[in-house]
Coordinates of C-alpha atoms in Angstrom, one line a residue:
M929 CA 11.2 22.7 -0.7
A930 CA 11.4 19.0 -1.0
V931 CA 8.8 16.2 -1.4
N932 CA 8.8 13.9 1.6
L933 CA 7.8 10.2 1.0
L934 CA 5.9 7.8 3.2
L935 CA 6.3 4.1 2.2
G936 CA 5.6 0.6 3.5
L937 CA 8.7 -1.5 4.1
Q938 CA 7.1 -5.0 4.3
W939 CA 4.4 -6.8 2.3
G940 CA 1.8 -4.0 2.8
D941 CA -0.7 -3.4 5.6
E942 CA 1.9 -1.7 7.7
G943 CA -0.4 1.1 8.8
K944 CA 0.6 3.8 6.3
G945 CA -2.8 5.4 6.3
K946 CA -2.7 6.1 10.0
I947 CA 0.7 7.8 9.8
V948 CA -0.3 9.9 6.8
D949 CA -3.3 11.0 8.8
V950 CA -1.1 11.8 11.8
L951 CA 1.4 13.8 9.7
T952 CA -1.0 15.6 7.4
S953 CA -1.3 18.7 9.6
N954 CA 2.4 19.3 8.6
Y955 CA 1.7 19.3 4.8
D956 CA -0.2 21.4 2.3
I957 CA -0.5 18.5 -0.3
I958 CA -0.9 14.8 0.1
A959 CA -0.2 12.9 -3.1
R960 CA -0.8 9.2 -3.9
F961 CA 1.7 8.0 -6.5
Q962 CA 1.1 4.4 -7.4
G963 CA -1.2 1.4 -7.1
G964 CA -5.0 1.1 -7.3
P965 CA -8.0 0.1 -5.2
N966 CA -6.1 -3.1 -4.2
A967 CA -4.8 -0.9 -1.4
G968 CA -6.7 -0.3 1.8
H969 CA -5.6 2.5 4.1
T970 CA -7.4 2.3 7.5
L971 CA -7.9 5.4 9.6
I972 CA -9.5 5.5 13.1
F973 CA -10.3 8.7 14.9
D974 CA -13.2 10.3 16.8
G975 CA -14.8 6.9 17.1
H976 CA -15.0 6.3 13.4
K977 CA -13.2 3.7 11.2
H978 CA -12.5 4.8 7.6
V979 CA -11.1 2.6 4.9
L980 CA -9.7 4.4 1.8
H981 CA -8.8 2.6 -1.4
T982 CA -7.8 5.3 -3.9
I983 CA -8.4 8.6 -2.2
P984 CA -5.3 9.9 -0.3
S985 CA -5.3 9.6 3.5
G986 CA -5.2 13.4 4.1
I987 CA -8.8 13.9 2.9
F988 CA -10.2 14.4 6.4
H989 CA -7.9 17.4 7.1
E990 CA -9.5 20.7 6.2
N991 CA -6.4 22.4 4.9
A992 CA -4.8 19.6 2.9
V993 CA -5.1 19.2 -0.9
N994 CA -5.3 15.6 -1.9
L995 CA -3.9 14.5 -5.3
V996 CA -4.3 11.2 -7.1
G997 CA -1.1 11.1 -9.2
N998 CA -0.4 9.8 -12.7
G999 CA 1.1 6.5 -11.4
V1000 CA -2.3 5.4 -9.9
V1001 CA -4.8 3.3 -11.7
I1002 CA -8.5 4.3 -10.9
D1003 CA -11.6 2.2 -10.9
P1004 CA -14.5 4.7 -11.3
V1005 CA -17.0 2.4 -9.6
I1006 CA -14.8 2.0 -6.5
F1007 CA -13.9 5.7 -6.5
K1008 CA -17.6 6.6 -6.6
N1009 CA -18.4 4.3 -3.7
E1010 CA -15.6 5.9 -1.7
L1011 CA -17.0 9.4 -2.4
E1012 CA -20.5 8.3 -1.3
N1013 CA -19.1 6.7 1.9
L1014 CA -17.4 10.1 2.7
S1015 CA -20.4 12.3 1.7
K1016 CA -21.7 12.4 5.3
F1017 CA -18.6 14.2 6.4
N1018 CA -19.3 17.3 4.2
L1019 CA -15.9 17.3 2.5
D1020 CA -15.1 19.7 -0.3
F1021 CA -14.1 17.2 -3.0
K1022 CA -14.1 19.8 -5.9
S1023 CA -11.2 21.8 -4.4
K1024 CA -9.6 19.3 -2.0
L1025 CA -9.4 16.3 -4.3
L1026 CA -7.5 16.5 -7.6
I1027 CA -6.9 13.8 -10.1
S1028 CA -4.0 13.6 -12.6
R1029 CA -5.1 13.5 -16.3
K1030 CA -2.4 10.9 -16.8
A1031 CA -3.8 8.4 -14.3
H1032 CA -5.0 5.2 -16.0
L1033 CA -8.6 3.9 -15.8
I1034 CA -9.6 0.4 -14.7
L1035 CA -12.3 -0.9 -17.1
P1036 CA -14.8 -3.6 -16.2
T1037 CA -13.1 -5.9 -18.7
H1038 CA -9.8 -5.4 -16.9
R1039 CA -11.4 -7.0 -13.9
L1040 CA -12.7 -9.9 -16.1
L1041 CA -9.2 -10.5 -17.5
D1042 CA -7.8 -10.5 -13.9
A1043 CA -10.3 -13.1 -12.8
A1044 CA -9.7 -15.3 -15.9
S1045 CA -5.9 -15.0 -15.6
E1046 CA -5.9 -16.0 -11.9
S1047 CA -8.4 -18.8 -12.4
S1048 CA -6.2 -20.3 -15.2
K1049 CA -3.2 -20.5 -12.9
G1050 CA -4.8 -23.2 -10.7
K1051 CA -2.6 -24.0 -7.7
S1052 CA 0.0 -21.4 -8.9
K1053 CA -2.3 -18.4 -8.1
I1054 CA -0.4 -15.3 -7.1
G1055 CA -3.1 -14.1 -4.8
S1056 CA -4.5 -11.3 -7.0
T1057 CA -7.2 -9.1 -5.4
L1058 CA -9.1 -9.4 -8.7
K1059 CA -9.5 -5.6 -8.9
G1060 CA -8.1 -5.5 -12.5
I1061 CA -4.8 -3.8 -11.4
G1062 CA -2.4 -6.1 -13.3
P1063 CA -4.3 -6.0 -16.7
T1064 CA -4.6 -2.2 -16.4
Y1065 CA -0.8 -1.7 -15.9
M1066 CA -0.3 -4.2 -18.8
D1067 CA -2.3 -1.9 -21.0
K1068 CA -0.4 1.1 -19.7
T1069 CA 3.0 -0.3 -20.6
G1070 CA 1.6 -1.8 -23.8
R1071 CA 0.4 1.6 -24.8
N1072 CA -3.2 0.6 -25.1
G1073 CA -4.7 2.1 -21.9
M1074 CA -7.3 4.7 -21.2
R1075 CA -6.5 7.7 -19.1
I1076 CA -8.5 10.2 -17.0
G1077 CA -7.7 12.9 -19.6
D1078 CA -9.5 10.8 -22.2
L1079 CA -12.8 11.4 -20.4
E1080 CA -12.6 15.0 -21.5
L1081 CA -12.6 14.0 -25.2
D1082 CA -15.8 13.7 -27.2
N1083 CA -14.9 10.2 -28.5
W1084 CA -14.0 8.6 -25.1
K1085 CA -16.7 6.0 -25.4
E1086 CA -15.4 4.9 -28.8
K1087 CA -11.9 4.5 -27.2
Y1088 CA -13.5 2.5 -24.4
R1089 CA -15.4 0.2 -26.8
T1090 CA -12.3 -0.5 -28.9
L1091 CA -10.3 -1.5 -25.8
A1092 CA -13.2 -3.5 -24.2
N1093 CA -13.7 -5.5 -27.4
K1094 CA -10.0 -6.3 -27.5
H1095 CA -10.3 -7.6 -23.9
L1096 CA -13.2 -9.8 -24.7
K1097 CA -11.2 -11.5 -27.4
M1098 CA -8.3 -11.9 -25.0
L1099 CA -10.6 -13.7 -22.5
E1100 CA -11.0 -16.6 -24.9
F1101 CA -7.3 -17.3 -24.6
F1102 CA -7.6 -18.4 -20.9
E1103 CA -10.1 -21.1 -21.7
V1104 CA -11.8 -20.8 -18.3
E1105 CA -15.4 -20.2 -17.4
I1106 CA -16.1 -17.0 -15.5
E1107 CA -19.6 -15.6 -15.0
Y1108 CA -20.3 -12.0 -15.8
N1109 CA -22.9 -9.7 -17.3
L1110 CA -21.0 -7.0 -19.1
D1111 CA -24.1 -4.9 -19.8
E1112 CA -24.7 -4.6 -16.1
L1113 CA -21.0 -3.8 -15.4
E1114 CA -21.0 -1.1 -18.1
V1115 CA -24.1 0.6 -16.8
E1116 CA -22.4 0.9 -13.4
F1117 CA -19.1 1.9 -15.0
F1118 CA -20.6 4.7 -17.1
A1119 CA -22.6 6.1 -14.2
A1120 CA -19.5 6.2 -12.1
V1121 CA -17.5 7.9 -14.8
E1122 CA -20.1 10.7 -14.8
T1123 CA -19.5 11.1 -11.1
L1124 CA -15.7 11.1 -11.6
K1125 CA -16.1 13.9 -14.3
Q1126 CA -17.5 16.2 -11.6
L1127 CA -14.1 16.3 -9.9
T1128 CA -11.1 18.4 -10.9
F1129 CA -8.7 16.9 -13.4
I1130 CA -5.3 18.5 -13.6
D1131 CA -1.9 18.3 -15.2
S1132 CA -0.4 17.1 -11.9
E1133 CA 3.3 17.2 -12.8
E1134 CA 2.9 20.9 -13.6
Y1135 CA 0.8 21.5 -10.4
L1136 CA 3.3 19.7 -8.1
N1137 CA 6.4 21.4 -9.6
S1138 CA 4.8 24.8 -9.3
A1139 CA 3.9 23.9 -5.7
I1140 CA 7.5 23.0 -4.9
K1141 CA 8.7 26.4 -6.4
N1142 CA 6.1 28.1 -4.2
K1143 CA 7.4 26.4 -1.1
K1144 CA 4.4 24.2 -0.5
T1145 CA 4.9 21.2 1.8
I1146 CA 4.2 17.9 0.0
L1147 CA 3.9 14.3 1.3
A1148 CA 3.9 11.5 -1.2
E1149 CA 1.9 8.5 0.0
G1150 CA 2.7 5.0 -1.2
A1151 CA 0.4 2.0 -1.4
Q1152 CA 1.2 -1.7 -0.8
G1153 CA 4.7 -2.4 0.5
S1154 CA 8.3 -2.5 -0.7
L1155 CA 8.4 -6.3 -0.8
L1156 CA 5.5 -6.2 -3.3
D1157 CA 7.5 -3.9 -5.7
V1158 CA 7.4 -5.2 -9.3
D1159 CA 11.2 -5.1 -9.5
F1160 CA 12.5 -5.5 -5.9
G1161 CA 9.6 -7.6 -4.4
T1162 CA 9.2 -11.3 -4.1
Y1163 CA 8.4 -11.7 -7.8
P1164 CA 6.0 -12.9 -9.2
F1165 CA 4.0 -12.6 -6.0
V1166 CA 4.1 -8.9 -6.2
T1167 CA 1.9 -6.0 -7.3
S1168 CA 2.1 -4.4 -10.8
S1169 CA 3.6 -1.0 -9.9
T1170 CA 6.8 0.5 -8.4
T1171 CA 6.0 0.7 -4.7
T1172 CA 9.5 1.9 -3.7
A1173 CA 10.8 5.5 -3.4
A1174 CA 11.7 5.6 -7.1
G1175 CA 8.0 5.2 -7.9
A1176 CA 7.2 8.6 -6.4
C1177 CA 9.3 10.3 -9.1
T1178 CA 7.6 8.4 -12.0
G1179 CA 4.2 8.4 -10.3
L1180 CA 4.1 12.1 -9.7
G1181 CA 6.5 13.7 -12.2
V1182 CA 8.9 15.1 -9.7
A1183 CA 12.7 14.8 -10.1
P1184 CA 14.9 12.7 -7.8
N1185 CA 16.6 15.8 -6.4
K1186 CA 13.3 17.1 -5.2
I1187 CA 12.9 14.1 -2.7
G1188 CA 13.6 15.0 0.9
D1189 CA 12.9 12.7 3.9
V1190 CA 11.8 9.1 3.2
F1191 CA 9.6 7.8 6.1
G1192 CA 9.6 4.0 6.2
I1193 CA 6.6 2.3 8.0
F1194 CA 6.9 -1.3 9.4
K1195 CA 5.1 -3.5 11.8
A1196 CA 6.8 -4.7 15.0
Y1197 CA 6.2 -8.1 13.5
T1198 CA 5.6 -9.2 9.9
T1199 CA 2.4 -10.0 7.9
R1200 CA 1.5 -11.0 4.4
V1201 CA -1.8 -11.3 2.5
G1202 CA -2.1 -13.8 -0.3
S1203 CA 0.4 -16.1 -1.8
G1204 CA 4.2 -15.9 -1.9
P1205 CA 7.3 -16.7 0.2
F1206 CA 7.4 -15.5 3.8
P1207 CA 10.5 -16.7 5.6
T1208 CA 9.5 -15.9 9.2
E1209 CA 5.8 -17.1 8.9
L1210 CA 4.5 -18.8 12.0
F1211 CA 2.1 -21.7 12.1
D1212 CA 1.9 -22.0 15.9
K1213 CA 0.1 -20.3 18.8
D1214 CA 2.4 -17.3 18.5
G1215 CA 1.2 -16.6 15.0
E1216 CA -2.4 -17.1 16.0
T1217 CA -2.0 -14.7 18.9
M1218 CA -0.5 -12.0 16.6
A1219 CA -3.4 -12.4 14.1
K1220 CA -6.1 -12.3 16.8
V1221 CA -4.7 -9.4 18.8
G1222 CA -3.7 -7.5 15.8
H1223 CA -7.0 -8.0 14.0
E1224 CA -5.0 -9.1 10.9
F1225 CA -7.5 -9.1 8.1
G1226 CA -6.9 -7.2 4.8
A1227 CA -8.6 -3.8 4.6
T1228 CA -9.5 -4.3 1.0
T1229 CA -10.1 -8.0 0.7
G1230 CA -11.0 -9.1 4.2
R1231 CA -8.6 -12.0 3.8
P1232 CA -6.8 -13.2 6.9
R1233 CA -3.1 -12.1 7.0
R1234 CA -0.3 -14.5 7.5
C1235 CA 1.8 -13.5 10.6
G1236 CA 5.4 -14.0 11.6
W1237 CA 8.3 -12.6 13.5
L1238 CA 10.0 -9.4 12.4
D1239 CA 12.4 -10.1 9.5
L1240 CA 15.3 -7.6 9.9
V1241 CA 17.1 -8.9 6.8
A1242 CA 14.1 -8.0 4.7
L1243 CA 13.6 -4.7 6.6
K1244 CA 17.2 -3.6 6.0
Y1245 CA 16.9 -4.5 2.3
A1246 CA 13.8 -2.3 2.0
V1247 CA 15.5 0.5 3.9
E1248 CA 18.4 0.5 1.5
V1249 CA 16.4 0.2 -1.7
N1250 CA 14.2 3.2 -0.6
G1251 CA 16.9 5.4 1.0
V1252 CA 14.8 5.6 4.2
T1253 CA 15.8 8.4 6.6
Q1254 CA 13.3 7.7 9.4
L1255 CA 11.5 4.6 10.6
M1256 CA 8.0 4.4 12.1
M1257 CA 7.1 1.2 14.0
M1258 CA 3.4 0.2 14.1
K1259 CA 1.5 -2.2 16.3
G1260 CA 4.0 -2.5 19.1
D1261 CA 1.0 -3.1 21.4
V1262 CA 0.3 -6.4 19.6
L1263 CA 3.5 -7.9 21.0
S1264 CA 2.6 -7.2 24.6
G1265 CA 2.5 -10.5 26.6
F1266 CA 5.1 -12.5 24.7
E1267 CA 7.7 -13.7 27.1
T1268 CA 10.3 -14.0 24.4
L1269 CA 10.4 -12.2 21.0
K1270 CA 12.4 -13.4 18.0
V1271 CA 13.8 -11.3 15.2
C1272 CA 15.4 -12.8 12.0
T1273 CA 18.9 -11.5 11.7
S1274 CA 20.2 -13.8 8.9
Y1275 CA 19.2 -16.6 6.6
N1276 CA 20.3 -20.1 6.1
Y1277 CA 20.4 -19.9 2.3
K1278 CA 21.1 -23.2 0.6
G1279 CA 23.2 -24.3 3.6
K1280 CA 25.1 -21.0 3.9
E1281 CA 24.5 -18.2 6.3
I1282 CA 23.8 -14.9 4.6
T1283 CA 22.7 -11.4 5.8
H1284 CA 21.3 -10.0 2.6
F1285 CA 17.9 -10.5 0.9
P1286 CA 18.6 -12.9 -2.0
Y1287 CA 17.0 -13.4 -5.4
N1288 CA 14.8 -16.3 -4.2
V1289 CA 13.4 -16.5 -0.6
E1290 CA 11.2 -19.6 -1.2
E1291 CA 11.0 -21.9 1.7
H1292 CA 13.2 -24.6 0.1
N1293 CA 16.0 -22.1 -0.3
V1294 CA 15.7 -20.0 2.8
Q1295 CA 15.3 -20.7 6.5
P1296 CA 15.4 -17.8 9.1
I1297 CA 18.1 -17.6 11.8
Y1298 CA 16.7 -15.9 14.8
T1299 CA 18.0 -13.8 17.7
E1300 CA 15.9 -13.8 20.8
L1301 CA 15.0 -10.7 22.9
K1302 CA 13.1 -10.4 26.1
G1303 CA 9.4 -9.4 25.8
W1304 CA 7.1 -7.2 27.9
K1305 CA 3.8 -7.7 29.6
E1306 CA 2.5 -4.1 29.9
D1307 CA -0.5 -2.9 28.0
L1308 CA 0.9 -0.1 25.8
T1309 CA -2.4 1.3 24.4
S1310 CA -2.8 4.1 27.0
M1311 CA 0.8 5.1 27.0
T1312 CA 1.5 8.6 25.7
S1313 CA 5.3 9.2 25.9
V1314 CA 8.6 7.4 25.5
D1315 CA 9.3 7.6 29.2
T1316 CA 6.3 5.3 29.9
L1317 CA 7.3 2.6 27.5
P1318 CA 8.6 -0.6 29.1
K1319 CA 12.4 -1.1 29.1
E1320 CA 12.1 -4.3 27.0
L1321 CA 10.3 -2.4 24.3
N1322 CA 12.9 0.3 24.2
D1323 CA 15.6 -2.4 24.0
Y1324 CA 13.6 -4.0 21.1
I1325 CA 13.5 -0.7 19.3
K1326 CA 17.2 0.0 19.9
Y1327 CA 18.1 -3.4 18.5
I1328 CA 16.2 -2.7 15.3
E1329 CA 17.8 0.8 15.0
D1330 CA 21.3 -0.6 15.4
F1331 CA 20.6 -3.4 12.9
V1332 CA 19.2 -1.2 10.1
E1333 CA 21.2 1.9 11.1
I1334 CA 18.1 4.2 10.9
P1335 CA 16.3 5.9 13.8
V1336 CA 12.8 4.9 14.8
T1337 CA 11.0 8.3 15.3
I1338 CA 7.4 7.2 15.8
V1339 CA 6.0 4.2 17.7
S1340 CA 2.3 3.4 17.3
V1341 CA 0.6 1.7 20.3
G1342 CA -2.9 1.4 19.0
P1343 CA -5.1 2.1 15.9
D1344 CA -6.3 5.6 16.9
R1345 CA -4.4 8.6 15.7
K1346 CA -4.0 9.6 19.4
Q1347 CA -2.2 6.4 20.1
T1348 CA 1.0 7.6 18.5
I1349 CA 4.3 8.3 20.4
M1350 CA 7.0 10.6 18.9
R1351 CA 10.6 9.8 19.8

């Protein structure tokens, strides 16, 4: 049996949570492999809206085991809040939610370092969510971090104190004023750790490889998007982890030859939260309409998302880097009513037309070159089959498929899990 992957192909917020929720009934195990609570996966069903930050999106399915892998960084306080928000649904967290002992912990002082670092950048801010993600991954690669498994040791508070004291000294370097009460933050943190310790910690790489041998079906769930990958994203306006397919191997401990299908999620248009280049960004009524109709606000931060036309150059790049085998298009319903749609099919890069995603896509280097397609007026939200979709939408999908050379197998026409059309 192979591990299937589900990834975002843009700058995040593509709708991965909904698709994981839709697909979960096909899988025994849902495994999150990277990122932290800077992710926000929104699920809507049975009249309820759920926003998950660390817990995998299969938690609402009775038969699925949910695993937080070693590549994830965990804030115990946010994790505890997630558990409390889900408590009314009577979920069996002890047996259905497993945490890798090798996953790293976000400390209160990581969040302080994040805030100080971002504040010190002034106008050059990268748009951090201030959740402490970057400093935690820095400690991980610097071999200083604390891991879930450390909480099982008698001296874990000593390890915590040593690292926290180091962080406090580092804060002085930034020479900025940030207000905080570490005593209060630590009371909250230690209480959350005790809640976390009531869950099941496992050696996840052994668990997953054993599951593969026993022919269990596994879906690996990514966070953020491919264009936020620390290597292949729009650096430095990226996240601190590997968001592409390769991250599933290092973030779960499974070998590359165990990877099966790679499901790539993308919006019918493009959005971005925070700072960084965005070649197809719109500053006109079309962009405003996308934002309004699509309710484009970050699930984690609440920040408004920047909106623009679909960038096929960037999408093809993400498809290639990830080895995508199936595409899933989200929010097709948001484009209803546009008389003409535009898709970016090449860039004017320093005066030369190119069709690949270059090293630098800053506005002064790159301008999008568009192809226009006919739009549709029909409301898609109640449509349930491919046969009912307007011809113009099917033409739009076929144009995308031909450009990136990968089939679109799912079209989402609304936020509810029922508003999902299989092709």
